[in-house]
GROMACS .gro file of C-alpha atoms in nm:
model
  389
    1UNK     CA    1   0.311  -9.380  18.468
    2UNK     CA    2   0.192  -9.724  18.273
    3UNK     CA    3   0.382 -10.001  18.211
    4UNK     CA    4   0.396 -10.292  18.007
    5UNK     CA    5   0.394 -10.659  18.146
    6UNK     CA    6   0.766 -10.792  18.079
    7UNK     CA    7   0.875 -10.468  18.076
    8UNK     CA    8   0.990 -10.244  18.412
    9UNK     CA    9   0.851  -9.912  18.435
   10UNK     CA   10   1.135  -9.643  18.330
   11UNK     CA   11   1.195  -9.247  18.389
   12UNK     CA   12   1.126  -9.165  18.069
   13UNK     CA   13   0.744  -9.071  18.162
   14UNK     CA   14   0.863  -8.907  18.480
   15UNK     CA   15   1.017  -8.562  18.491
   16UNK     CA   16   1.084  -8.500  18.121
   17UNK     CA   17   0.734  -8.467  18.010
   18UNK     CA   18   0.661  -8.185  18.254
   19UNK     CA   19   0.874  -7.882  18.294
   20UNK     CA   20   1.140  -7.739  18.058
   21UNK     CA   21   1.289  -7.898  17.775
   22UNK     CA   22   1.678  -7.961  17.789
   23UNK     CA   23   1.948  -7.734  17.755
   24UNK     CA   24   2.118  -7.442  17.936
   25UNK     CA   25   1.887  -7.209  18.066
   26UNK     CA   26   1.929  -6.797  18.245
   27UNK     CA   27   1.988  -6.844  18.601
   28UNK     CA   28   2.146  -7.203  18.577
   29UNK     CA   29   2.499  -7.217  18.659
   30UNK     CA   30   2.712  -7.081  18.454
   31UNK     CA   31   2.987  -7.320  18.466
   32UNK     CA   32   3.277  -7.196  18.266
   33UNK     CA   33   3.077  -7.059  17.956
   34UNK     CA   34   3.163  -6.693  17.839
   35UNK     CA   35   2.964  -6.518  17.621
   36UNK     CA   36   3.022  -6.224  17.332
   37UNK     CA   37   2.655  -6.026  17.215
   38UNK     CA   38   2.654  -5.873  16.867
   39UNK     CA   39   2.604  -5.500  16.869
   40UNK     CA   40   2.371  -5.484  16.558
   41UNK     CA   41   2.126  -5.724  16.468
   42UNK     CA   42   2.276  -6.050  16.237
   43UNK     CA   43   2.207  -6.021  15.861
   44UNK     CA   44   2.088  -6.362  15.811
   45UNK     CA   45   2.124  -6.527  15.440
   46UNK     CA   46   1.730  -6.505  15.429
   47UNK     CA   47   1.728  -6.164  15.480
   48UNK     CA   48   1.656  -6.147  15.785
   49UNK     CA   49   1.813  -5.935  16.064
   50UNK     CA   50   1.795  -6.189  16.363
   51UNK     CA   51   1.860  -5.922  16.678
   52UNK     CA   52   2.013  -5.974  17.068
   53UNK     CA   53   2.230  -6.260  16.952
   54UNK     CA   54   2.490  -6.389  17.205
   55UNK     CA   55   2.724  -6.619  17.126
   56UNK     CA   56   2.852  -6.870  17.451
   57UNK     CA   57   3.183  -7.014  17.418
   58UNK     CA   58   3.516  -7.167  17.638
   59UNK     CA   59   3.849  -7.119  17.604
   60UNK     CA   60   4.150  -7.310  17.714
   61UNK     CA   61   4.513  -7.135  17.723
   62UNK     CA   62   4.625  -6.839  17.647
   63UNK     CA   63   4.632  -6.574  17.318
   64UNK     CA   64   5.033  -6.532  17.250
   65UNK     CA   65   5.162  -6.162  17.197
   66UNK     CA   66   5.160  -6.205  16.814
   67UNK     CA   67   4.762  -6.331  16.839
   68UNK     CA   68   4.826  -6.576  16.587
   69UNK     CA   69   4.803  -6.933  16.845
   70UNK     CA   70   4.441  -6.964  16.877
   71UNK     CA   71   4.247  -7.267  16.738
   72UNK     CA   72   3.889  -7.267  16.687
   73UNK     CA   73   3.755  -7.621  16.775
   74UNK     CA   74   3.368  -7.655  16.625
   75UNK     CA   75   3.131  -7.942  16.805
   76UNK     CA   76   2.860  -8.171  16.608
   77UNK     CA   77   2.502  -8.168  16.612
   78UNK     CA   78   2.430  -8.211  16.945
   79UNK     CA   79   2.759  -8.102  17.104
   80UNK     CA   80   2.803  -7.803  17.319
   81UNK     CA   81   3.174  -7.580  17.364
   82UNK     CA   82   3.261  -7.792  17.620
   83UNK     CA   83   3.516  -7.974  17.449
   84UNK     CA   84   3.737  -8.067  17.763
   85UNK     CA   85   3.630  -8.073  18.115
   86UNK     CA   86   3.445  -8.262  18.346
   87UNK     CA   87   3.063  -8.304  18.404
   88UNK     CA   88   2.965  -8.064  18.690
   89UNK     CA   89   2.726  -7.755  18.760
   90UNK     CA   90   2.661  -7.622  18.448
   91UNK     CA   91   2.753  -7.869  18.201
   92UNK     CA   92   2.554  -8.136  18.195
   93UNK     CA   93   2.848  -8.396  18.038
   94UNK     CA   94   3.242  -8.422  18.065
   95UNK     CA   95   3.425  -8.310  17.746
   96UNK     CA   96   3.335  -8.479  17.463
   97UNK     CA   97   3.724  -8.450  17.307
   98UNK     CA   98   3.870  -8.447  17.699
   99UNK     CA   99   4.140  -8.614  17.587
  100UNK     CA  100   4.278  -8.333  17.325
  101UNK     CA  101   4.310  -8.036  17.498
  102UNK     CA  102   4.538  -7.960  17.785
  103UNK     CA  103   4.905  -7.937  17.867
  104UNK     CA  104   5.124  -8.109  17.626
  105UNK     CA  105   4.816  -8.273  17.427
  106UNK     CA  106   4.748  -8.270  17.070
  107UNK     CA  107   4.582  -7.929  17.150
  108UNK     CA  108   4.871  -7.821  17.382
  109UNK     CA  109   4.742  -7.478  17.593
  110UNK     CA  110   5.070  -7.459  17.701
  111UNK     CA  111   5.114  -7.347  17.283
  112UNK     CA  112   4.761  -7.283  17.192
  113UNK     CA  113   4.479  -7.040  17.297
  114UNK     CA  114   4.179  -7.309  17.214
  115UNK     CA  115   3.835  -7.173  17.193
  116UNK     CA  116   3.519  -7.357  17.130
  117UNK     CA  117   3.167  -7.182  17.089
  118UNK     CA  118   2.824  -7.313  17.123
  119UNK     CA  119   2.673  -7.287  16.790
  120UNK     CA  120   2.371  -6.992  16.694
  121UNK     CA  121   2.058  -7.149  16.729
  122UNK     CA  122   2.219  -7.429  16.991
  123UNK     CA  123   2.053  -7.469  17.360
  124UNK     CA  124   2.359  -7.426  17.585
  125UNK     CA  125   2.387  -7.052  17.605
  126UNK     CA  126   2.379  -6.934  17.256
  127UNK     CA  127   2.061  -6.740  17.078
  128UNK     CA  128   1.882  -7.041  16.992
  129UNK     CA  129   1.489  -7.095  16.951
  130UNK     CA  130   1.453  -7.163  17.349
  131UNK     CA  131   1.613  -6.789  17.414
  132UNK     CA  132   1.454  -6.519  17.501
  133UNK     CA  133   1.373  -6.272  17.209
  134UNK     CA  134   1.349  -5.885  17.260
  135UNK     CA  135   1.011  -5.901  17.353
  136UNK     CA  136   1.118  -6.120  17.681
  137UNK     CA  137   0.899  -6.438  17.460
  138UNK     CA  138   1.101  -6.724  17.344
  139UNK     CA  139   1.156  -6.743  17.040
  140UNK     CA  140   0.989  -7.075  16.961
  141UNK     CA  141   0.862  -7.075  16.601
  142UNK     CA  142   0.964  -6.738  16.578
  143UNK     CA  143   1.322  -6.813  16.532
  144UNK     CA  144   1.392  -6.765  16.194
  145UNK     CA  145   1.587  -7.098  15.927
  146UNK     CA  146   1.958  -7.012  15.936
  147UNK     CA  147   2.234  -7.166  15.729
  148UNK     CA  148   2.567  -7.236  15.833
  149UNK     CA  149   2.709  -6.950  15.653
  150UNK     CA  150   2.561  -6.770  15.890
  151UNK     CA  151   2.665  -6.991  16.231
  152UNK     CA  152   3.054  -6.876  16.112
  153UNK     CA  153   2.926  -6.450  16.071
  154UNK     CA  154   2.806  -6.522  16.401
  155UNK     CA  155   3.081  -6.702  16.549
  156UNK     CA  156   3.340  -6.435  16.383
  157UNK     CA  157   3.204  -6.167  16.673
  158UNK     CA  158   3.429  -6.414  16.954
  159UNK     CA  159   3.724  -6.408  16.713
  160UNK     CA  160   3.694  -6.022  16.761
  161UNK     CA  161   3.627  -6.010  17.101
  162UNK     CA  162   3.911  -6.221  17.196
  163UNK     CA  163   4.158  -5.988  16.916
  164UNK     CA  164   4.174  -6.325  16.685
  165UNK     CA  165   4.253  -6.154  16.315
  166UNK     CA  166   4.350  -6.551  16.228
  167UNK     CA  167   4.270  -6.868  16.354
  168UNK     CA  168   4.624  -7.085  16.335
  169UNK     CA  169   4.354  -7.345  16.274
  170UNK     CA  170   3.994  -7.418  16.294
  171UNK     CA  171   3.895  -7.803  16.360
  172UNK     CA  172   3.542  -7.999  16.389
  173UNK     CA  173   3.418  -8.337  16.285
  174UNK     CA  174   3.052  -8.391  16.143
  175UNK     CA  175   2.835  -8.055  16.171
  176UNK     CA  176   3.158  -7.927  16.294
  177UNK     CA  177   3.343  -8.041  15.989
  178UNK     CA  178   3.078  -7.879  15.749
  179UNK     CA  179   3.143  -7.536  15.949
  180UNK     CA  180   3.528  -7.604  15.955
  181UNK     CA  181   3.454  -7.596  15.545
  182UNK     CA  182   3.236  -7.278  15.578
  183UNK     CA  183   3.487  -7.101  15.807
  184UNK     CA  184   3.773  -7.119  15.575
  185UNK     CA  185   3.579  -7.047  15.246
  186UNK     CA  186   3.356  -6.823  15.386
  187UNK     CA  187   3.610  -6.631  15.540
  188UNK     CA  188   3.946  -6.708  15.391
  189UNK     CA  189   4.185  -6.430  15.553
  190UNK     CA  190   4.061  -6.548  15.895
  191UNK     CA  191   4.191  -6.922  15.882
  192UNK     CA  192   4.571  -7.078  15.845
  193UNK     CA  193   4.487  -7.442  15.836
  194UNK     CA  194   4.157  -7.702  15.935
  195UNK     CA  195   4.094  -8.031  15.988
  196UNK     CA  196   3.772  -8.142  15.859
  197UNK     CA  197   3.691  -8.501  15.979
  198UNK     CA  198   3.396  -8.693  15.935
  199UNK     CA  199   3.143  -8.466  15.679
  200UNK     CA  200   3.043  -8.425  15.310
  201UNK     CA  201   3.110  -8.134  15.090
  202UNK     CA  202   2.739  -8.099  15.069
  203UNK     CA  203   2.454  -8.337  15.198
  204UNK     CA  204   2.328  -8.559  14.977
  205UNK     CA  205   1.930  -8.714  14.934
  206UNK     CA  206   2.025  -9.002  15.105
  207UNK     CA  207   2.135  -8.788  15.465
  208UNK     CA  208   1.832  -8.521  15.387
  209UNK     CA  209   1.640  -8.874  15.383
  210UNK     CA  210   1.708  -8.957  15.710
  211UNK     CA  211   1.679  -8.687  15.871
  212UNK     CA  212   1.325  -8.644  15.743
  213UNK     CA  213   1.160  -8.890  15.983
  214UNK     CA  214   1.379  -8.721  16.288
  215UNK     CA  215   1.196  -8.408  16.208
  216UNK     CA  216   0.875  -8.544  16.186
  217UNK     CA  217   0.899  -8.723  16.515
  218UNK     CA  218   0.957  -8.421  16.716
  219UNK     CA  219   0.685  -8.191  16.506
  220UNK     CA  220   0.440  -8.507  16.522
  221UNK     CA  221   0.447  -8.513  16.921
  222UNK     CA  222   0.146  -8.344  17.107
  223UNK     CA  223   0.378  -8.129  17.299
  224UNK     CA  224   0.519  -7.935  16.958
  225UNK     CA  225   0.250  -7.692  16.993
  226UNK     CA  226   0.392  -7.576  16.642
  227UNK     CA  227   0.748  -7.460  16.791
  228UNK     CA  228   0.595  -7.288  17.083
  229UNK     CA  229   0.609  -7.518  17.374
  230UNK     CA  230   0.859  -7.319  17.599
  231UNK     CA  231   0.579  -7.089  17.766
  232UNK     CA  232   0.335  -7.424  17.812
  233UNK     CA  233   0.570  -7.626  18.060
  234UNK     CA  234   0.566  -7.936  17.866
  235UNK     CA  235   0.800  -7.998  17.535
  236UNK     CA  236   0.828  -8.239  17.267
  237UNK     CA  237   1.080  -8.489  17.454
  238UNK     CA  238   0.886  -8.862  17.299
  239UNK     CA  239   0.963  -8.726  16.940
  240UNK     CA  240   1.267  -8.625  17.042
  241UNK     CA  241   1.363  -8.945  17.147
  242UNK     CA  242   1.225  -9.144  16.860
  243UNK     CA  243   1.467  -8.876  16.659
  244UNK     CA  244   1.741  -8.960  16.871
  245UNK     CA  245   1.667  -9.309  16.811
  246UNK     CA  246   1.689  -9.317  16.449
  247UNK     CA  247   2.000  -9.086  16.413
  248UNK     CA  248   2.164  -9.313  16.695
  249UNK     CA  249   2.156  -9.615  16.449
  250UNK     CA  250   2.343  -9.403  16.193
  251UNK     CA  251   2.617  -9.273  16.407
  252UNK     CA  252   2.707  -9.657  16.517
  253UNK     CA  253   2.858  -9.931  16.290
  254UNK     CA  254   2.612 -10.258  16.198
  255UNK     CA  255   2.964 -10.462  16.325
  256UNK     CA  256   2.915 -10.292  16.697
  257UNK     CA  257   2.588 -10.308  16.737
  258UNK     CA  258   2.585 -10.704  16.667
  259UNK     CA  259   2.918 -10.764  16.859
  260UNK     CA  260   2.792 -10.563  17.162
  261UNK     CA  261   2.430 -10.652  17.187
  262UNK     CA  262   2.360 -10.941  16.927
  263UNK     CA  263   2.002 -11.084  17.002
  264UNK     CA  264   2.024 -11.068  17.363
  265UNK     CA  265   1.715 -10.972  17.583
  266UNK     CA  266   1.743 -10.679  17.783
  267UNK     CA  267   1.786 -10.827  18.139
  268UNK     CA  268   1.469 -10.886  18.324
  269UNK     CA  269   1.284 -10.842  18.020
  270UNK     CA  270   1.128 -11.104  17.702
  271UNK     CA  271   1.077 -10.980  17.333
  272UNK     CA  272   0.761 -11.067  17.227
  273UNK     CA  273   0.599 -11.017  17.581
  274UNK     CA  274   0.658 -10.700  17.596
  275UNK     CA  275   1.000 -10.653  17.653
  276UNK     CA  276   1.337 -10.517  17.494
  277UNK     CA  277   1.608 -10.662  17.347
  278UNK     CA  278   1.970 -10.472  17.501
  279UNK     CA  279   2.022 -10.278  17.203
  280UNK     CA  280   1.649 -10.116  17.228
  281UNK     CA  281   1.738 -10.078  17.578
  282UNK     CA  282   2.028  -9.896  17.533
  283UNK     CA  283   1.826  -9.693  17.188
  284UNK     CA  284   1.605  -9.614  17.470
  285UNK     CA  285   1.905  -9.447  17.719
  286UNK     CA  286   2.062  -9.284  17.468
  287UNK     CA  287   1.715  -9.103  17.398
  288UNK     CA  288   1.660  -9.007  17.744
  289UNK     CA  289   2.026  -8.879  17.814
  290UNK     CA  290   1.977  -8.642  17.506
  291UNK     CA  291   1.591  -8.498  17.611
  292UNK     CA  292   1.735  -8.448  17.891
  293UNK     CA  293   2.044  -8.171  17.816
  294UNK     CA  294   1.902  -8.075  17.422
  295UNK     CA  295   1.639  -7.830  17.297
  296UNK     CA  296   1.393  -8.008  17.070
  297UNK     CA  297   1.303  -7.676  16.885
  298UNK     CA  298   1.752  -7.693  16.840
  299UNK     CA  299   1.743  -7.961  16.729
  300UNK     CA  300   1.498  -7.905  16.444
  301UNK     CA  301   1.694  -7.553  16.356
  302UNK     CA  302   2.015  -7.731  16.282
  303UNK     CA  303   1.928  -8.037  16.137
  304UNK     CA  304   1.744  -7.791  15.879
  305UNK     CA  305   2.113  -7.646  15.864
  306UNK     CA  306   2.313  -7.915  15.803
  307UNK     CA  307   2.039  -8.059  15.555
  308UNK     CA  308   2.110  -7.737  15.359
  309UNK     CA  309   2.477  -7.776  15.396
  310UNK     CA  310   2.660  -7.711  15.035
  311UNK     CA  311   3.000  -7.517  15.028
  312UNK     CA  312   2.962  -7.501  14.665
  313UNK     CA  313   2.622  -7.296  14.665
  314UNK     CA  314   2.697  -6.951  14.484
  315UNK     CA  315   3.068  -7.051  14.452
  316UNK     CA  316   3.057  -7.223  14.112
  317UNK     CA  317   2.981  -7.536  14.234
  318UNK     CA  318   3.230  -7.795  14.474
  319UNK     CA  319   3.508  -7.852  14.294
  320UNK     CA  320   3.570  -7.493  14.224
  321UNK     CA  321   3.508  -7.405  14.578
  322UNK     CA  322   3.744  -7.633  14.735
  323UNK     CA  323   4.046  -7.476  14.532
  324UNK     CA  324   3.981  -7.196  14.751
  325UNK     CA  325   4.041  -7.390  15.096
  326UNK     CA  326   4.346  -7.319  15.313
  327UNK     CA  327   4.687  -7.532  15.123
  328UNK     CA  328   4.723  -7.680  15.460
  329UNK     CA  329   4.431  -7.853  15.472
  330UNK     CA  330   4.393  -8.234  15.644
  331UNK     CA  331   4.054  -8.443  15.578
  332UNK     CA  332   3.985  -8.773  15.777
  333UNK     CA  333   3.692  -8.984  15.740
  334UNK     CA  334   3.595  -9.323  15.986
  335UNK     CA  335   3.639  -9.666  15.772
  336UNK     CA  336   3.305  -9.798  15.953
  337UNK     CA  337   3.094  -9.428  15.863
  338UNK     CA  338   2.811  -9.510  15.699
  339UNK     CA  339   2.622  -9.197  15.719
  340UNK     CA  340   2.909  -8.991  15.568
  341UNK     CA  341   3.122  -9.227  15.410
  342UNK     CA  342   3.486  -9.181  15.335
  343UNK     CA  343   3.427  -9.179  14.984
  344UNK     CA  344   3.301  -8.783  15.108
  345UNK     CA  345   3.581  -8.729  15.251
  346UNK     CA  346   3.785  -8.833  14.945
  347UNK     CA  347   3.604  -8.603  14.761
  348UNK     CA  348   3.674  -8.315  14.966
  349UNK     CA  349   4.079  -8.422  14.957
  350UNK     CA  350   4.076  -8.482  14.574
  351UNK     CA  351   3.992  -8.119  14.523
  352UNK     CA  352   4.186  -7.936  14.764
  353UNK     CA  353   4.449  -7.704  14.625
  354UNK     CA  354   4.733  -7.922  14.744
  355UNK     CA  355   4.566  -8.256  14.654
  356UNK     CA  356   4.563  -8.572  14.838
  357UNK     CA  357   4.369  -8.889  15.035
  358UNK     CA  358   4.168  -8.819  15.305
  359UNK     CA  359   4.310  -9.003  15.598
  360UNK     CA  360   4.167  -9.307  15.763
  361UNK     CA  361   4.039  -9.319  16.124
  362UNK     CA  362   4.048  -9.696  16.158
  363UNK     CA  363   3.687  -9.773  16.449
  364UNK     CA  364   3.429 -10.018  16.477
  365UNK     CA  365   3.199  -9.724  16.614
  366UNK     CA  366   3.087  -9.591  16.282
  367UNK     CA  367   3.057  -9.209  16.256
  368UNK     CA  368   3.083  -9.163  16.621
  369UNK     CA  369   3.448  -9.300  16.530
  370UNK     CA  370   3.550  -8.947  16.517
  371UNK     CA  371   3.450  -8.836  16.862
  372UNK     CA  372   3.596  -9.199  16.990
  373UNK     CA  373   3.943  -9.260  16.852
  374UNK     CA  374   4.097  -8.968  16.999
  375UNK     CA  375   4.480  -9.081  16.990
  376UNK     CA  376   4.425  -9.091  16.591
  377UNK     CA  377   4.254  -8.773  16.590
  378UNK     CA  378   4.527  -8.626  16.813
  379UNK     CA  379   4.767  -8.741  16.569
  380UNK     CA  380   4.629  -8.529  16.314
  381UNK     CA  381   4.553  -8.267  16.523
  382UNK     CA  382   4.931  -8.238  16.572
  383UNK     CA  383   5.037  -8.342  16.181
  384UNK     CA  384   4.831  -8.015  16.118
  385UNK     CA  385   4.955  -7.809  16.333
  386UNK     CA  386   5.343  -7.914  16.405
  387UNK     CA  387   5.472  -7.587  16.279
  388UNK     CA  388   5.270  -7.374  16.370
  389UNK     CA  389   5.440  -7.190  16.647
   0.00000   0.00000   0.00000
């Protein structure tokens, strides 16, 4: 390990460049994942067949008699299904919406059968680029582009398993939001009501734009290998983290950032000899915490996704394809977002077939806002589903 005078020697050279990338792996523990397999291979919107898929997921309370209380509760980029819980052997982090789901919360289990499922091509049990294909390889490069179209044909095979004909409601913010859109319009019969917090209709030039350096990063570092680094013991975890860097800027508001950090040094170090200022110090943790728990080659596969991300593609365009959303339909968007601004999620209202303003979650934390403030989100999470019993 080098180090820089001024500046104290970290882990990020240690472990992490040797070994496995992150993620959930066969023979780790299996905390409390579940998992359904597809018994054909899945027609892919490329034309592809994309075979062995498993789908991992969680569930929290119980289907009712009727099979008409389950909500479907869709995670973000880098999220996982486990929405509520804490950290422990097989889940790397506590919940990420802990404070939503349980007894007499906004997602009451005492009324709801909640299920959450890691996303196809994820890292934390799911078919992803890091599983292994038929030929007992990883898939690496081999794994083929998906949309998310095809995320919600994949995710429909739990619905089944469980005996789900119709989610009472299917909720996510960010990437979750976008396949919140896709569940209902891709398959209408199979959702009541969603939430959609925090995402565009489609993604524009400016989001494609910055995701463009995140996906260089990780294909620029050494240990790429062109997708295929699984089988070589080393990954791609520096341009991962210089990805994680950049996106971290946009899911934060400019006002927290200054209040929280300003233009102090990071302690024990001096800018300009070497050293960090706090907020590259804490840039720098919130790369390593990610390398170490998310797939690079994941990463890559569904930022492709949500770059590609347009529910009015083959519908006639957005306007026309939000007509065809569920009437009960709520849309949030954080005041401080400034990589999808609320004026996307006024879009999305505007058009609905009942519509209306997108609501405001009022945080200084920019887009992470909606994985933050979750009293506000609770309170929509129970506008939308107060009579649904």
């Amino acid at each position: 390990m080098t180090t820089t005078p001024g500046r104290p020697a970290t882990r990020w050279d240690g472990p992490l460049r040797e070994g496995p990338a992150g993620g959930w792996r066969d023979g780790d523990p299996l905390g409390e994942r579940r998992w359904v397999h597809l018994p054909a291979p899945l027609e892919l919107e490329s034309g592809q067949a994309l075979p062995g898929v498993r789908i991992a997921y969680q569930t929290w309370g119980r289907l009712n008699t009727r099979r008409d209380n389950a909500v479907l509760v869709l995670h973000a980029l880098t999220g996982d299904s486990h929405v509520a819980g804490p950290a422990g052997p097989g889940h790397p982090t506590p919940g990420w919406w802990d404070g939503l789901v349980g007894p007499g919360l906004a997602l009451d289990t005492d009324r709801f059968l909640v299920v959450a499922p890691n996303i196809l091509g994820g890292c934390q049990g799911s078919t992803g680029p890091s599983s292994t294909a038929p030929d007992q390889r990883p898939w690496g490069s081999r794994f083929p582009p998906i949309t998310l179209r095809d995320t919600v044909r994949a995710e429909a095979a739990v619905a089944d398993a469980l005996g789900v004909e119709r989610w009472a409601a299917v909720v996510g913010g960010s990437m979750g939001g976008m396949r919140a859109l896709e569940w209902a319009l891709t398959l209408p019969d199979r959702v009541d009501r969603a939430l959609v917090l925090a995402c565009p209709a489609a993604t524009t030039a400016w989001q494609i734009a910055w995701t463009s350096p995140q996906l260089h990063a990780v294909r620029s570092d050494p240990d790429w290998f062109g997708g295929d680094y699984h089988v070589t013991g080393r990954a791609p975890v520096d341009g991962l983290g210089v990805a994680r860097r950049i996106a971290h800027v946009t899911y934060r508001g400019a006002g927290e950032l200054d209040t929280r950090f300003g233009r102090r040094p990071q302690d024990g170090e001096e800018p300009g000899r070497g050293g960090r200022f706090a907020v590259e110090s804490y840039l720098d943790h919130q790369a390593w915490k990610l390398a170490r728990r998310f797939d690079p080659a994941s990463y890559v596969v569904l930022t492709e996704a949500m770059n590609g991300h347009d529910v009015g593609r083959d519908r006639g365009g957005i306007e026309r394809a939000l007509k065809d959303m569920p009437e009960r339909t709520l849309v949030a968007g954080v005041d401080t977002d400034h990589l999808y601004p609320l004026t996307q999620q006024e879009e999305i209202a505007r058009h609905l077939p009942v519509p209306g303003r997108a609501r405001v979650i009022s945080s200084p934390y920019g887009h992470d806002g909606f994985l933050l403030a979750v009293d506000r989100v609770g309170e929509l999470v129970r506008e939308l589903l107060d009579d649904a019993d």
